[in-house]
PDB file of C-alpha atoms in Angstrom:
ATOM      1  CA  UNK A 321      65.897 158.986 -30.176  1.00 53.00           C
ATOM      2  CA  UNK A 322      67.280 157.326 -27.207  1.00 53.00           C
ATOM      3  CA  UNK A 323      66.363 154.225 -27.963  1.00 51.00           C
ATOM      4  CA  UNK A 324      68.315 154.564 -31.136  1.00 57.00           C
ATOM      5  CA  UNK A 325      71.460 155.799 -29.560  1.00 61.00           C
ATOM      6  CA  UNK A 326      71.851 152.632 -27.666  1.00 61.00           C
ATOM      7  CA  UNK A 327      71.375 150.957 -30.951  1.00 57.00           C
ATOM      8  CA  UNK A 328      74.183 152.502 -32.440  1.00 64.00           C
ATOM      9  CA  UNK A 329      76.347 151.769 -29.397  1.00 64.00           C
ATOM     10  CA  UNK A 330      75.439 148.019 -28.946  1.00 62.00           C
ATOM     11  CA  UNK A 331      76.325 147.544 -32.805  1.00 58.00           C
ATOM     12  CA  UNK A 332      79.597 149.383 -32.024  1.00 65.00           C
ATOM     13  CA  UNK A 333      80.048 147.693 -29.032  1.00 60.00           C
ATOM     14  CA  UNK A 334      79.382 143.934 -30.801  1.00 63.00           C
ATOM     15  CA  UNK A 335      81.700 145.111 -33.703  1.00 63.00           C
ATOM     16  CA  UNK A 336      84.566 146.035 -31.420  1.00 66.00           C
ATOM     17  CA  UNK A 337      84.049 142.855 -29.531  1.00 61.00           C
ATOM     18  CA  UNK A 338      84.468 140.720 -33.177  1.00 54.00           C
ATOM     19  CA  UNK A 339      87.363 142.738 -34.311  1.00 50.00           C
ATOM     20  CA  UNK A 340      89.406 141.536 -30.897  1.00 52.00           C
ATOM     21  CA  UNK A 341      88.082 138.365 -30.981  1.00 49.00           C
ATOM     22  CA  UNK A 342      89.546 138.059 -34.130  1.00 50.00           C
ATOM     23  CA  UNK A 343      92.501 139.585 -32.991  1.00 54.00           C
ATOM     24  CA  UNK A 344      93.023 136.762 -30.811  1.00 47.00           C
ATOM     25  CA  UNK A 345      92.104 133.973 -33.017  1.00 42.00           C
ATOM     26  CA  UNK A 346      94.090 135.287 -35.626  1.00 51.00           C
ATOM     27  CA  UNK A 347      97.523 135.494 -33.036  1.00 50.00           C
ATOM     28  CA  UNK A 348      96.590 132.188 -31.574  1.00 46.00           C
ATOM     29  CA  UNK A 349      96.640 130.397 -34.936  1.00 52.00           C
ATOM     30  CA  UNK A 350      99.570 131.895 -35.828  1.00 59.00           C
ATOM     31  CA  UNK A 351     101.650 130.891 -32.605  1.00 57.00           C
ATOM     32  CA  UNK A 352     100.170 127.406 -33.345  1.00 49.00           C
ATOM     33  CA  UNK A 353     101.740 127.224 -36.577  1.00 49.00           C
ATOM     34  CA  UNK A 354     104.730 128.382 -35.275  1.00 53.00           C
ATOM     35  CA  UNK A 355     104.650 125.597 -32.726  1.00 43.00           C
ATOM     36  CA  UNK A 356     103.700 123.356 -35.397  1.00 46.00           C
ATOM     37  CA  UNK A 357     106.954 124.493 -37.703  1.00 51.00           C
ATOM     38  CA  UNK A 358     108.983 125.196 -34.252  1.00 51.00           C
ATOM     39  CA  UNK A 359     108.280 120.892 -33.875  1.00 45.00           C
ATOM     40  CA  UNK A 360     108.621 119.784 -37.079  1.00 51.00           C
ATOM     41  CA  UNK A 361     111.965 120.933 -37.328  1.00 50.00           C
ATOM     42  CA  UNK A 362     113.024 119.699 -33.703  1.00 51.00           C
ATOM     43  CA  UNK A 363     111.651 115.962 -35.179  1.00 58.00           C
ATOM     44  CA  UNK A 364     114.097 116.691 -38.396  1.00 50.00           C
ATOM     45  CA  UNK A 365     116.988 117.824 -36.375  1.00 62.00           C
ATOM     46  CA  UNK A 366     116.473 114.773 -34.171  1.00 53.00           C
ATOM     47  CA  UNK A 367     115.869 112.169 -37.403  1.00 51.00           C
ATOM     48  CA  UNK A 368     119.340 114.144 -38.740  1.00 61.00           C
ATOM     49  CA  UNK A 369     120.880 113.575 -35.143  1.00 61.00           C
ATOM     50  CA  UNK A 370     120.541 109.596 -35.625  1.00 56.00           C
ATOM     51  CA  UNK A 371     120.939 109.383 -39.017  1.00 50.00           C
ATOM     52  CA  UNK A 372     124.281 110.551 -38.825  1.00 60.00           C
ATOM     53  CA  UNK A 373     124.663 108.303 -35.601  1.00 69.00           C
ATOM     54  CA  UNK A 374     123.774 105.341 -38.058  1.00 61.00           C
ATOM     55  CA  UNK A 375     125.833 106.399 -40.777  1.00 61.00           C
ATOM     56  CA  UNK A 376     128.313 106.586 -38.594  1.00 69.00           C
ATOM     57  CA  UNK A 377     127.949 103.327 -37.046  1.00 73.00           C
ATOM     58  CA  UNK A 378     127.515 101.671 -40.099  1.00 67.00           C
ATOM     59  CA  UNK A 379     130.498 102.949 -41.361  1.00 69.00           C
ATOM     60  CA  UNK A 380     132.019 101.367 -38.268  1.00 73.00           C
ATOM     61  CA  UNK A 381     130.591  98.456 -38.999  1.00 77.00           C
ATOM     62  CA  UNK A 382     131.144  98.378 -43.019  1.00 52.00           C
ATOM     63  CA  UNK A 383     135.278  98.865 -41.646  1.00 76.00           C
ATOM     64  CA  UNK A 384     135.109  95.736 -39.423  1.00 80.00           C
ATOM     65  CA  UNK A 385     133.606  93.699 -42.163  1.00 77.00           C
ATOM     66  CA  UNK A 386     136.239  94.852 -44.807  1.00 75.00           C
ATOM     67  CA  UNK A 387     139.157  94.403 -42.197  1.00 78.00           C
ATOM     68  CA  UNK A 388     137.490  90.624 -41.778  1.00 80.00           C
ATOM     69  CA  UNK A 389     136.884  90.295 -45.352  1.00 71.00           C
ATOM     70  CA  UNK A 390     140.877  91.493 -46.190  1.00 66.00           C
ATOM     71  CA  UNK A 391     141.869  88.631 -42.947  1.00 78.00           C
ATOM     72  CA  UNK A 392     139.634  85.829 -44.640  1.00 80.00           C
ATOM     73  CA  UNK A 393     140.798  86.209 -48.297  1.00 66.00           C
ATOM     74  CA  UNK A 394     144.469  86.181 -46.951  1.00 76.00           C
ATOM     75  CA  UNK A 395     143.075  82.793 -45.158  1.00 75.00           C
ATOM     76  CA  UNK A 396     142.037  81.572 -49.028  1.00 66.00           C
ATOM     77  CA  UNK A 397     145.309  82.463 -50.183  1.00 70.00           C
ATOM     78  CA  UNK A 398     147.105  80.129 -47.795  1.00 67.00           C
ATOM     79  CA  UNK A 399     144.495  78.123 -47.871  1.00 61.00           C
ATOM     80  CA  UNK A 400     144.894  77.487 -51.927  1.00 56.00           C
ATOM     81  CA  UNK A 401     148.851  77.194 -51.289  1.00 64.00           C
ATOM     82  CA  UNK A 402     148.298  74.427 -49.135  1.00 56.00           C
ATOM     83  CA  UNK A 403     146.108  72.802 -51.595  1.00 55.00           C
ATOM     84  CA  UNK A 404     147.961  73.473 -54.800  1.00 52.00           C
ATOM     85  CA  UNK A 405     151.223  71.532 -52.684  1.00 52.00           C
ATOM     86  CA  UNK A 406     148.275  68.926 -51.371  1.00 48.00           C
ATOM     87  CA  UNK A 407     147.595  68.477 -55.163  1.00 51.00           C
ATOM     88  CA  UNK A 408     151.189  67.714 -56.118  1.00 52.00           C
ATOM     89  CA  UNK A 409     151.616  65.449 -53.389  1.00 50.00           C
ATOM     90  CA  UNK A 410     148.109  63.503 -54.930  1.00 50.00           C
ATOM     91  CA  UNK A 411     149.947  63.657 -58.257  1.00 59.00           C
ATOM     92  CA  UNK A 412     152.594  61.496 -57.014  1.00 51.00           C
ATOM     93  CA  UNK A 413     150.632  59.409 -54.978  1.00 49.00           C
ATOM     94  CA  UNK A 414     147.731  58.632 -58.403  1.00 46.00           C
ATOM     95  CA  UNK A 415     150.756  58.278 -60.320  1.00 54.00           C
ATOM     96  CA  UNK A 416     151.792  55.731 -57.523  1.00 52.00           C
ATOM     97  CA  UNK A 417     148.519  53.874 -57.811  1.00 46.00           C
ATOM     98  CA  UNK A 418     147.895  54.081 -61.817  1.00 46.00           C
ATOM     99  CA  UNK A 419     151.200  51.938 -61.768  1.00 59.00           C
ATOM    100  CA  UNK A 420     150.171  49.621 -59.435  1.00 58.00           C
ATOM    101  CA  UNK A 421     147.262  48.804 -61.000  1.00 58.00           C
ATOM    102  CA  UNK A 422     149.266  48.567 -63.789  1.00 66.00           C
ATOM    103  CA  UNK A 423     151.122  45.952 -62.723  1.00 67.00           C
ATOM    104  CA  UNK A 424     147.962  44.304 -61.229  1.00 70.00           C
ATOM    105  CA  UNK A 425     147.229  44.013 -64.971  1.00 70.00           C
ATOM    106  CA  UNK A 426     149.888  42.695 -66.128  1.00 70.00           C
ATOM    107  CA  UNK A 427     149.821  39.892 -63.447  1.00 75.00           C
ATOM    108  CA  UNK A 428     146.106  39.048 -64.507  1.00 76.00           C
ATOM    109  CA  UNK A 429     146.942  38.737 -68.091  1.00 76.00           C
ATOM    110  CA  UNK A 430     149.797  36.397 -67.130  1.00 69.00           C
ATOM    111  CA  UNK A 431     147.888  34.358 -65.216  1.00 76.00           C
ATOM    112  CA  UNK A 432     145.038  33.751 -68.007  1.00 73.00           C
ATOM    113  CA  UNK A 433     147.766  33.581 -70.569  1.00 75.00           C
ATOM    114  CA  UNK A 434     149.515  30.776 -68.009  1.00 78.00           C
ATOM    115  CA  UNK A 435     145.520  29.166 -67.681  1.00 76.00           C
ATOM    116  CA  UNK A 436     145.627  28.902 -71.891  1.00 71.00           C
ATOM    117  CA  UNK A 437     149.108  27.789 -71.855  1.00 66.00           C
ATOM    118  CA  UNK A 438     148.136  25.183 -69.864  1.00 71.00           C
ATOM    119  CA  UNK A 439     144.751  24.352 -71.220  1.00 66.00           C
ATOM    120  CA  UNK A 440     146.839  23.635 -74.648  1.00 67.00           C
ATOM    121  CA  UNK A 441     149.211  21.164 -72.352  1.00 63.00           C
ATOM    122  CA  UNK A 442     146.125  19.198 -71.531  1.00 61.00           C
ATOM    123  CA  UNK A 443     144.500  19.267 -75.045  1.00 56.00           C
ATOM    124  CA  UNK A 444     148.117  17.460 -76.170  1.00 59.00           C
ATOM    125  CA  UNK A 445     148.290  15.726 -73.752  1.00 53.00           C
ATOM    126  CA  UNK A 446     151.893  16.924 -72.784  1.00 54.00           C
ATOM    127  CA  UNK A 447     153.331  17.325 -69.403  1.00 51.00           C
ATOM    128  CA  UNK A 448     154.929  20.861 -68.801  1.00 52.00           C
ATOM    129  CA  UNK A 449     158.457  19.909 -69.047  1.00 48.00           C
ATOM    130  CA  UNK A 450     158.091  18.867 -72.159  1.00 46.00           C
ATOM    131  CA  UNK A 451     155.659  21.598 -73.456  1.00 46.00           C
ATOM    132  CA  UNK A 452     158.553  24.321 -72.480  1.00 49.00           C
ATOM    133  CA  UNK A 453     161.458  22.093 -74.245  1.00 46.00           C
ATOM    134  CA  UNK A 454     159.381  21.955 -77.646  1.00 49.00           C
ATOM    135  CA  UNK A 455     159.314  25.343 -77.130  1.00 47.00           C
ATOM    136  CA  UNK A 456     162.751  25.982 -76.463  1.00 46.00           C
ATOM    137  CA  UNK A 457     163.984  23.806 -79.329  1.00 48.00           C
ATOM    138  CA  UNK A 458     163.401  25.524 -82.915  1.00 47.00           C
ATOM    139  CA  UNK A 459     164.107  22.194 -84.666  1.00 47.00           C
ATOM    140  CA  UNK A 460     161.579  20.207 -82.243  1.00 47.00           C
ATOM    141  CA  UNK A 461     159.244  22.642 -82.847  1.00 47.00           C
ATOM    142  CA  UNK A 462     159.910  22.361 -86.333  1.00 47.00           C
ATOM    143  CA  UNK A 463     159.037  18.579 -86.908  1.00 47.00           C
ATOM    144  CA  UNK A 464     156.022  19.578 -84.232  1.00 49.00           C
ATOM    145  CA  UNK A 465     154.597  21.449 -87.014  1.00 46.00           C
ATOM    146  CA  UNK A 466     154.383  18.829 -89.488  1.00 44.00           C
ATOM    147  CA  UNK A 467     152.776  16.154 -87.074  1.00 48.00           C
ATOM    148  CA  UNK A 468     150.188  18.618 -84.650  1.00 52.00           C
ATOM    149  CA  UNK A 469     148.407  21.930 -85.315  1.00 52.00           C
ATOM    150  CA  UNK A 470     149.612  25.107 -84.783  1.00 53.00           C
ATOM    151  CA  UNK A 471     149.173  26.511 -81.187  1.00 53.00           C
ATOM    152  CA  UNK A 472     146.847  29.149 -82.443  1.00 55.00           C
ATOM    153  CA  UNK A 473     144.556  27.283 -84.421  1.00 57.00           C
ATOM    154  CA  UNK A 474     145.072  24.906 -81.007  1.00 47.00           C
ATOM    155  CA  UNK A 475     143.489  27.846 -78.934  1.00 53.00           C
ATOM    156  CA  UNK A 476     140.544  28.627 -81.584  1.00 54.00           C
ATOM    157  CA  UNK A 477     139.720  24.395 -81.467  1.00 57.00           C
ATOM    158  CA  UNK A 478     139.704  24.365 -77.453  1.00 47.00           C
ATOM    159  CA  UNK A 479     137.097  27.733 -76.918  1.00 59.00           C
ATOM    160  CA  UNK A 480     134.785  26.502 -79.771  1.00 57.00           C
ATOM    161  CA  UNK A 481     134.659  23.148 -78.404  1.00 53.00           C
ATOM    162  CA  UNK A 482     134.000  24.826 -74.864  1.00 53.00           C
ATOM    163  CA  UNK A 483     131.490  27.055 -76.957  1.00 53.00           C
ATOM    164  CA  UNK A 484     129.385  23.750 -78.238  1.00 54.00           C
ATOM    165  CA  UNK A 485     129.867  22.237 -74.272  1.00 57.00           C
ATOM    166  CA  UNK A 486     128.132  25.883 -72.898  1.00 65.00           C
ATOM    167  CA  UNK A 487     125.299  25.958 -75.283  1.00 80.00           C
ATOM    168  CA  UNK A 488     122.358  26.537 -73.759  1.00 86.00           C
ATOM    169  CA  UNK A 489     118.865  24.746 -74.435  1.00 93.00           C
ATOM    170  CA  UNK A 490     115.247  26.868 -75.075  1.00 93.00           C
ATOM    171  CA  UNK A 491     114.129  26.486 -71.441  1.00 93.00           C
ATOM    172  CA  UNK A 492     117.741  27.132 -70.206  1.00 95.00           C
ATOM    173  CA  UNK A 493     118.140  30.157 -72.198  1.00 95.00           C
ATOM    174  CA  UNK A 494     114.739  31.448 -70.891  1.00 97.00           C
ATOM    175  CA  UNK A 495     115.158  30.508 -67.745  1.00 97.00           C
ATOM    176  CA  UNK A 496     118.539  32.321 -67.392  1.00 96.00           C
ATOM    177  CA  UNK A 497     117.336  35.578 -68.717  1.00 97.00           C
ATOM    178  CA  UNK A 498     114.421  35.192 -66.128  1.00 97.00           C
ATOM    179  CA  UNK A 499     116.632  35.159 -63.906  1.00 97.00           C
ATOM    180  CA  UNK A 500     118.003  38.575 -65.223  1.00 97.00           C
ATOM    181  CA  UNK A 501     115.228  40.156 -64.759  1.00 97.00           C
ATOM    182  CA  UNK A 502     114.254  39.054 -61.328  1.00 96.00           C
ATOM    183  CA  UNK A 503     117.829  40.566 -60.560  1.00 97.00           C
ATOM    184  CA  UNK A 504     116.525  43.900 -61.413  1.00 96.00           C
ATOM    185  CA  UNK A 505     118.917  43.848 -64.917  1.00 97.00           C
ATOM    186  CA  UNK A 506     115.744  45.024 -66.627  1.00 97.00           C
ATOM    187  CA  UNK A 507     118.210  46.213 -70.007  1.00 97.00           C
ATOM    188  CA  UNK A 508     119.776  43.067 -70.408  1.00 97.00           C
ATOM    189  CA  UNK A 509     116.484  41.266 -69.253  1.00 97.00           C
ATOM    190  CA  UNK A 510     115.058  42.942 -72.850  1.00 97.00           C
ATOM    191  CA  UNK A 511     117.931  41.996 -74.829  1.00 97.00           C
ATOM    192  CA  UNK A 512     117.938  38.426 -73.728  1.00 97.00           C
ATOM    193  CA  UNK A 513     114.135  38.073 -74.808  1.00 97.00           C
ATOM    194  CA  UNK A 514     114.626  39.433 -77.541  1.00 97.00           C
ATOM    195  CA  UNK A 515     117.150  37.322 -78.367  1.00 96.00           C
ATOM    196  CA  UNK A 516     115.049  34.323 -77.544  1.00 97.00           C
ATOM    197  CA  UNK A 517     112.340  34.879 -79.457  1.00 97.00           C
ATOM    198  CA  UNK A 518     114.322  35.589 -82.735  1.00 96.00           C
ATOM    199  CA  UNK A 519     115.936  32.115 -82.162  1.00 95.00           C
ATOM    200  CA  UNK A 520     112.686  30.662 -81.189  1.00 96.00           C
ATOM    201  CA  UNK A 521     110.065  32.391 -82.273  1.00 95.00           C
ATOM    202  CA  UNK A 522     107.459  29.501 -82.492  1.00 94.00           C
ATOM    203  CA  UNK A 523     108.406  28.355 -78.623  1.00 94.00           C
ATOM    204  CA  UNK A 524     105.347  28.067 -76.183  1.00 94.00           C
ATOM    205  CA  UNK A 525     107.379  30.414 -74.203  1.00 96.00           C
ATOM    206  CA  UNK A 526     107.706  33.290 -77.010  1.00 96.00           C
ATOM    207  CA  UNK A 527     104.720  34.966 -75.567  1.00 97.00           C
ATOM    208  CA  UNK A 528     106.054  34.746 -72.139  1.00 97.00           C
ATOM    209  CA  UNK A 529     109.107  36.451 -73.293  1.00 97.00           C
ATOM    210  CA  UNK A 530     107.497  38.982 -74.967  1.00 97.00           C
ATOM    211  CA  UNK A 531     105.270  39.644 -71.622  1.00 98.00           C
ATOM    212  CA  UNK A 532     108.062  39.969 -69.380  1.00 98.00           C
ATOM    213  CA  UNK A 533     109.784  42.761 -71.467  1.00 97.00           C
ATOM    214  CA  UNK A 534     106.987  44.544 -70.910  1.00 97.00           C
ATOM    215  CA  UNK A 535     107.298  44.169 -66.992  1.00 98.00           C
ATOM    216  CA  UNK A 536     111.178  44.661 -67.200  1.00 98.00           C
ATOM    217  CA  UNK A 537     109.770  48.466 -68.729  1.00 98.00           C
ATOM    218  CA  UNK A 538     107.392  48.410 -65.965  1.00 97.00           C
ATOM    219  CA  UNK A 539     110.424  47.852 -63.202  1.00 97.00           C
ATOM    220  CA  UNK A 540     112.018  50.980 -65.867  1.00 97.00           C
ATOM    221  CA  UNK A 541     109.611  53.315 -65.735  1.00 96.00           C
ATOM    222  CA  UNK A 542     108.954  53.626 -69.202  1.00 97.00           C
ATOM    223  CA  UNK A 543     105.101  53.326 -69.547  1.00 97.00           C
ATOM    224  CA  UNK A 544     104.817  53.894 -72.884  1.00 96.00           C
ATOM    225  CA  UNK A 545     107.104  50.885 -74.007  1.00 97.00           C
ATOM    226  CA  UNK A 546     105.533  48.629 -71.468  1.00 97.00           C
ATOM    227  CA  UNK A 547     102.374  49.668 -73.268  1.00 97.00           C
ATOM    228  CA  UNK A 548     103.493  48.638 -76.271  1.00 97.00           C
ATOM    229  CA  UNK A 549     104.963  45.018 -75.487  1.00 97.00           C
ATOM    230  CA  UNK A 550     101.780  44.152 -73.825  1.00 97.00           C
ATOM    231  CA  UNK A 551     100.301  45.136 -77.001  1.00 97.00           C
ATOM    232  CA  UNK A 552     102.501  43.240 -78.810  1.00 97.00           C
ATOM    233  CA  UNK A 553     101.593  39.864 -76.344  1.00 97.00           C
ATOM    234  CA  UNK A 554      97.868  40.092 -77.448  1.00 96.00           C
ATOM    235  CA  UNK A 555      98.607  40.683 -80.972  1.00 96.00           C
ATOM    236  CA  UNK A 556     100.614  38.515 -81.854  1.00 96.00           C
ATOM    237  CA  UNK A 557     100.002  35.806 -79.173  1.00 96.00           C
ATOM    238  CA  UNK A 558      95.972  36.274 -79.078  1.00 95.00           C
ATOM    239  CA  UNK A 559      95.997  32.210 -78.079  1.00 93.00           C
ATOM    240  CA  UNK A 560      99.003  32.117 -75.503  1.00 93.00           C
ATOM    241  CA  UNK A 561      98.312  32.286 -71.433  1.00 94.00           C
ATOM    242  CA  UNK A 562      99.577  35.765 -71.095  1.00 95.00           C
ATOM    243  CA  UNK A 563      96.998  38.422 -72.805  1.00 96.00           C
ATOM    244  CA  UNK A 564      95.095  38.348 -69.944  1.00 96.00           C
ATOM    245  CA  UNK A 565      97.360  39.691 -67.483  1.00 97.00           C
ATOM    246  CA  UNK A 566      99.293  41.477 -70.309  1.00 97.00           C
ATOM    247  CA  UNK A 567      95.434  43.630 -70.495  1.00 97.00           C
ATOM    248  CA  UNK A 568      95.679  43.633 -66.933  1.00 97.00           C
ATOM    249  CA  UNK A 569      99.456  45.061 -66.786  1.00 97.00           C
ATOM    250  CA  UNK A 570      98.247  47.299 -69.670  1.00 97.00           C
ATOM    251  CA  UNK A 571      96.173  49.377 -67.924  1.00 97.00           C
ATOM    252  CA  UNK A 572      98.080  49.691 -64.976  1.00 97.00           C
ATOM    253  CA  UNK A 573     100.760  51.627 -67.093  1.00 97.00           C
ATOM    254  CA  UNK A 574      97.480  53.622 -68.403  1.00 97.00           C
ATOM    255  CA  UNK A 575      96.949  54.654 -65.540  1.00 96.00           C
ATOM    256  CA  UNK A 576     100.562  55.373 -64.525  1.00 96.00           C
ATOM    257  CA  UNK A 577     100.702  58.154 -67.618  1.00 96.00           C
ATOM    258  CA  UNK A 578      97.917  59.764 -66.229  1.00 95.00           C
ATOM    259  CA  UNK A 579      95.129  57.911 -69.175  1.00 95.00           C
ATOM    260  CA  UNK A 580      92.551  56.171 -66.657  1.00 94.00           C
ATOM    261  CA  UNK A 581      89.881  55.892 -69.177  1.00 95.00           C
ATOM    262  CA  UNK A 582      91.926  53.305 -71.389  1.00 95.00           C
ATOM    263  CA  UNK A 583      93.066  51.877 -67.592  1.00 95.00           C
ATOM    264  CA  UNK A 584      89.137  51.764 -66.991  1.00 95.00           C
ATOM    265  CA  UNK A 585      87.804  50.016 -70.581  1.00 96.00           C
ATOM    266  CA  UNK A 586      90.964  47.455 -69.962  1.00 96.00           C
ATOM    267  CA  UNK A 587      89.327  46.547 -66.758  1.00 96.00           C
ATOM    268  CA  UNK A 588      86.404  45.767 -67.631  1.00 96.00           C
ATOM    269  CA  UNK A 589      87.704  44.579 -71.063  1.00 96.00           C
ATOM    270  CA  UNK A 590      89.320  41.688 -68.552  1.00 96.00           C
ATOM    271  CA  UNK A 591      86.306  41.092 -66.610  1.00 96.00           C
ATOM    272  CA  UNK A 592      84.277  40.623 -69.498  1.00 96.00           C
ATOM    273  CA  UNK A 593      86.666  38.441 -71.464  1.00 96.00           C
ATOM    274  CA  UNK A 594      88.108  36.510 -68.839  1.00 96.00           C
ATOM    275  CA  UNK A 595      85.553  36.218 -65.742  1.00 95.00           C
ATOM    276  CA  UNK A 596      86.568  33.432 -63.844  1.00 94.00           C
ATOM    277  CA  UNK A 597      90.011  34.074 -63.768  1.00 95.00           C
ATOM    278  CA  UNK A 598      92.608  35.825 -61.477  1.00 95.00           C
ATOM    279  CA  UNK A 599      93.375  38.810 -63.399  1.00 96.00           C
ATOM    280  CA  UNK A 600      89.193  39.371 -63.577  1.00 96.00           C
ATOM    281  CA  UNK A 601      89.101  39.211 -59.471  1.00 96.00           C
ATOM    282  CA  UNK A 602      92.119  41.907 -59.311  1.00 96.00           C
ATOM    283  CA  UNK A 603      90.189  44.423 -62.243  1.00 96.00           C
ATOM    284  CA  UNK A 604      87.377  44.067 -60.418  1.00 96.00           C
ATOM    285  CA  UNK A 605      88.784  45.592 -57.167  1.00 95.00           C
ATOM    286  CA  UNK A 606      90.766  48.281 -59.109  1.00 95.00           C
ATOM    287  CA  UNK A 607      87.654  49.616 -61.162  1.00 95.00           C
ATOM    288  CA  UNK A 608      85.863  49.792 -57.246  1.00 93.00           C
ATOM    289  CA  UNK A 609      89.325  51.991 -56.304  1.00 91.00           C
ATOM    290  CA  UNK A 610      88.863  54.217 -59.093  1.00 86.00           C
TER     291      UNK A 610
END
């Protein structure tokens, strides 16, 4: 019986002890979460505090940049009225010059009309005096009509017999538009070729011509084309001294558009075809390179 009295009062005693331990947790988690809540909103006052101190400031800052905005485009504006009277005052001044040059015109015209004029002198073999009185005189010039030419047909006689004294020969012809191209005038390089081999097209140097508008592509840029004159130099000249290197210059532009397995079978196309010679010696050190 005793034994189960102090039984009873050691459960009452351990229940009593739970029920204030609770107690206690219970109050201390609650003034944690009101420390929790009591420090959250000090952090948001605070983050409130200095956003408003930033808005403010950047409002500040936002009216400094307007007021310097406002100064500069007033700036512009004067800026733009100093230019528009500028402008006028070019007006005048390219007026100024157009004229000038004008006038340098005019004075260059005279002077080749006063080189013809005199070229004519020396074709009749008249001194100048005498030229200008035959002009002056409508009845000398008159009974000048019946015995000499007219002055214009005069003219036409004197440039086409300059025209037959500038004619060039085949190798002159070639040689000039060589010269072209080794000027780096790659278009009219073409066009002078081209021109040569329609007036000679059976010329030992027709294939030459045809291989060196391939190079004046080359010096252009323009693979493709240069592809195709070389292609047109071993065609149509399969005897001639150029399809060698034209193979050889072929497969460099190959290889230029990006196509190294044509550049590689032209190689060796050389090498095979032409062994001993110099284009074979330069193919074989660009197929090691590849």
């Amino acid at each position: 019986m005793c034994k189960s009295n102090m039984c009873m009062k050691a459960v009452k005693c351990l229940s009593m002890f739970f029920v204030c331990l609770f107690t206690f947790v219970s109050c201390a988690t609650r003034q944690d979460i009101a420390l929790l809540n009591s420090r959250v909103s000090s952090i948001e006052r605070r983050v409130g505090i200095n956003l408003s101190r930033k808005m403010d400031t950047n409002l500040s800052l936002v009216r400094k940049q307007q007021a310097r905005i406002v100064a500069e485009i007033e700036q512009l504006k004067k800026s733009i009225q100093n230019l528009t009277g500028a402008t006028e005052d070019n007006r005048h001044l390219i007026a100024k010059v157009v004229e000038d040059s004008q006038i340098d015109d005019i004075k260059l015209r005279v002077s080749k009309l006063e080189t013809e004029v005199k070229q004519i002198q020396k074709y009749l073999k008249l001194e100048p005096s005498e030229f200008h009185a035959q002009k002056e005189s409508p009845s000398n010039s008159q009974n000048q009509d019946t015995r000499r030419q007219p002055p214009a047909q005069i003219k036409h006689e004197v440039r086409k017999s300059n025209e037959k004294r500038h004619v060039l020969t085949e190798k002159e012809l070639y040689q000039s538009t060589l010269n072209l191209f080794k000027e780096g005038k790659y278009k009219a390089a073409i066009d002078g070729f081209r021109a040569f081999i329609k007036k000679y097209p059976h010329s030992g140097l027709a294939d030459n011509a045809q291989f060196w508008i391939g190079e004046c592509y080359m010096g252009m840029k323009q693979y493709e084309r240069a592809i195709l004159a070389y292609q047109d130099v071993i065609k149509k000249y399969p005897k001639g001294n150029k399809v060698s290197n034209a193979m050889l210059r072929q497969s460099f532009a190959f290889e230029a558009i990006g196509d190294k397995t044509s550049a590689r079978l032209l190689l060796k196309r050389v090498v095979k075809l032409y062994p001993k010679s110099a284009e074979a010696r330069i193919a074989r050190l660009k197929l090691k390179k590849m």
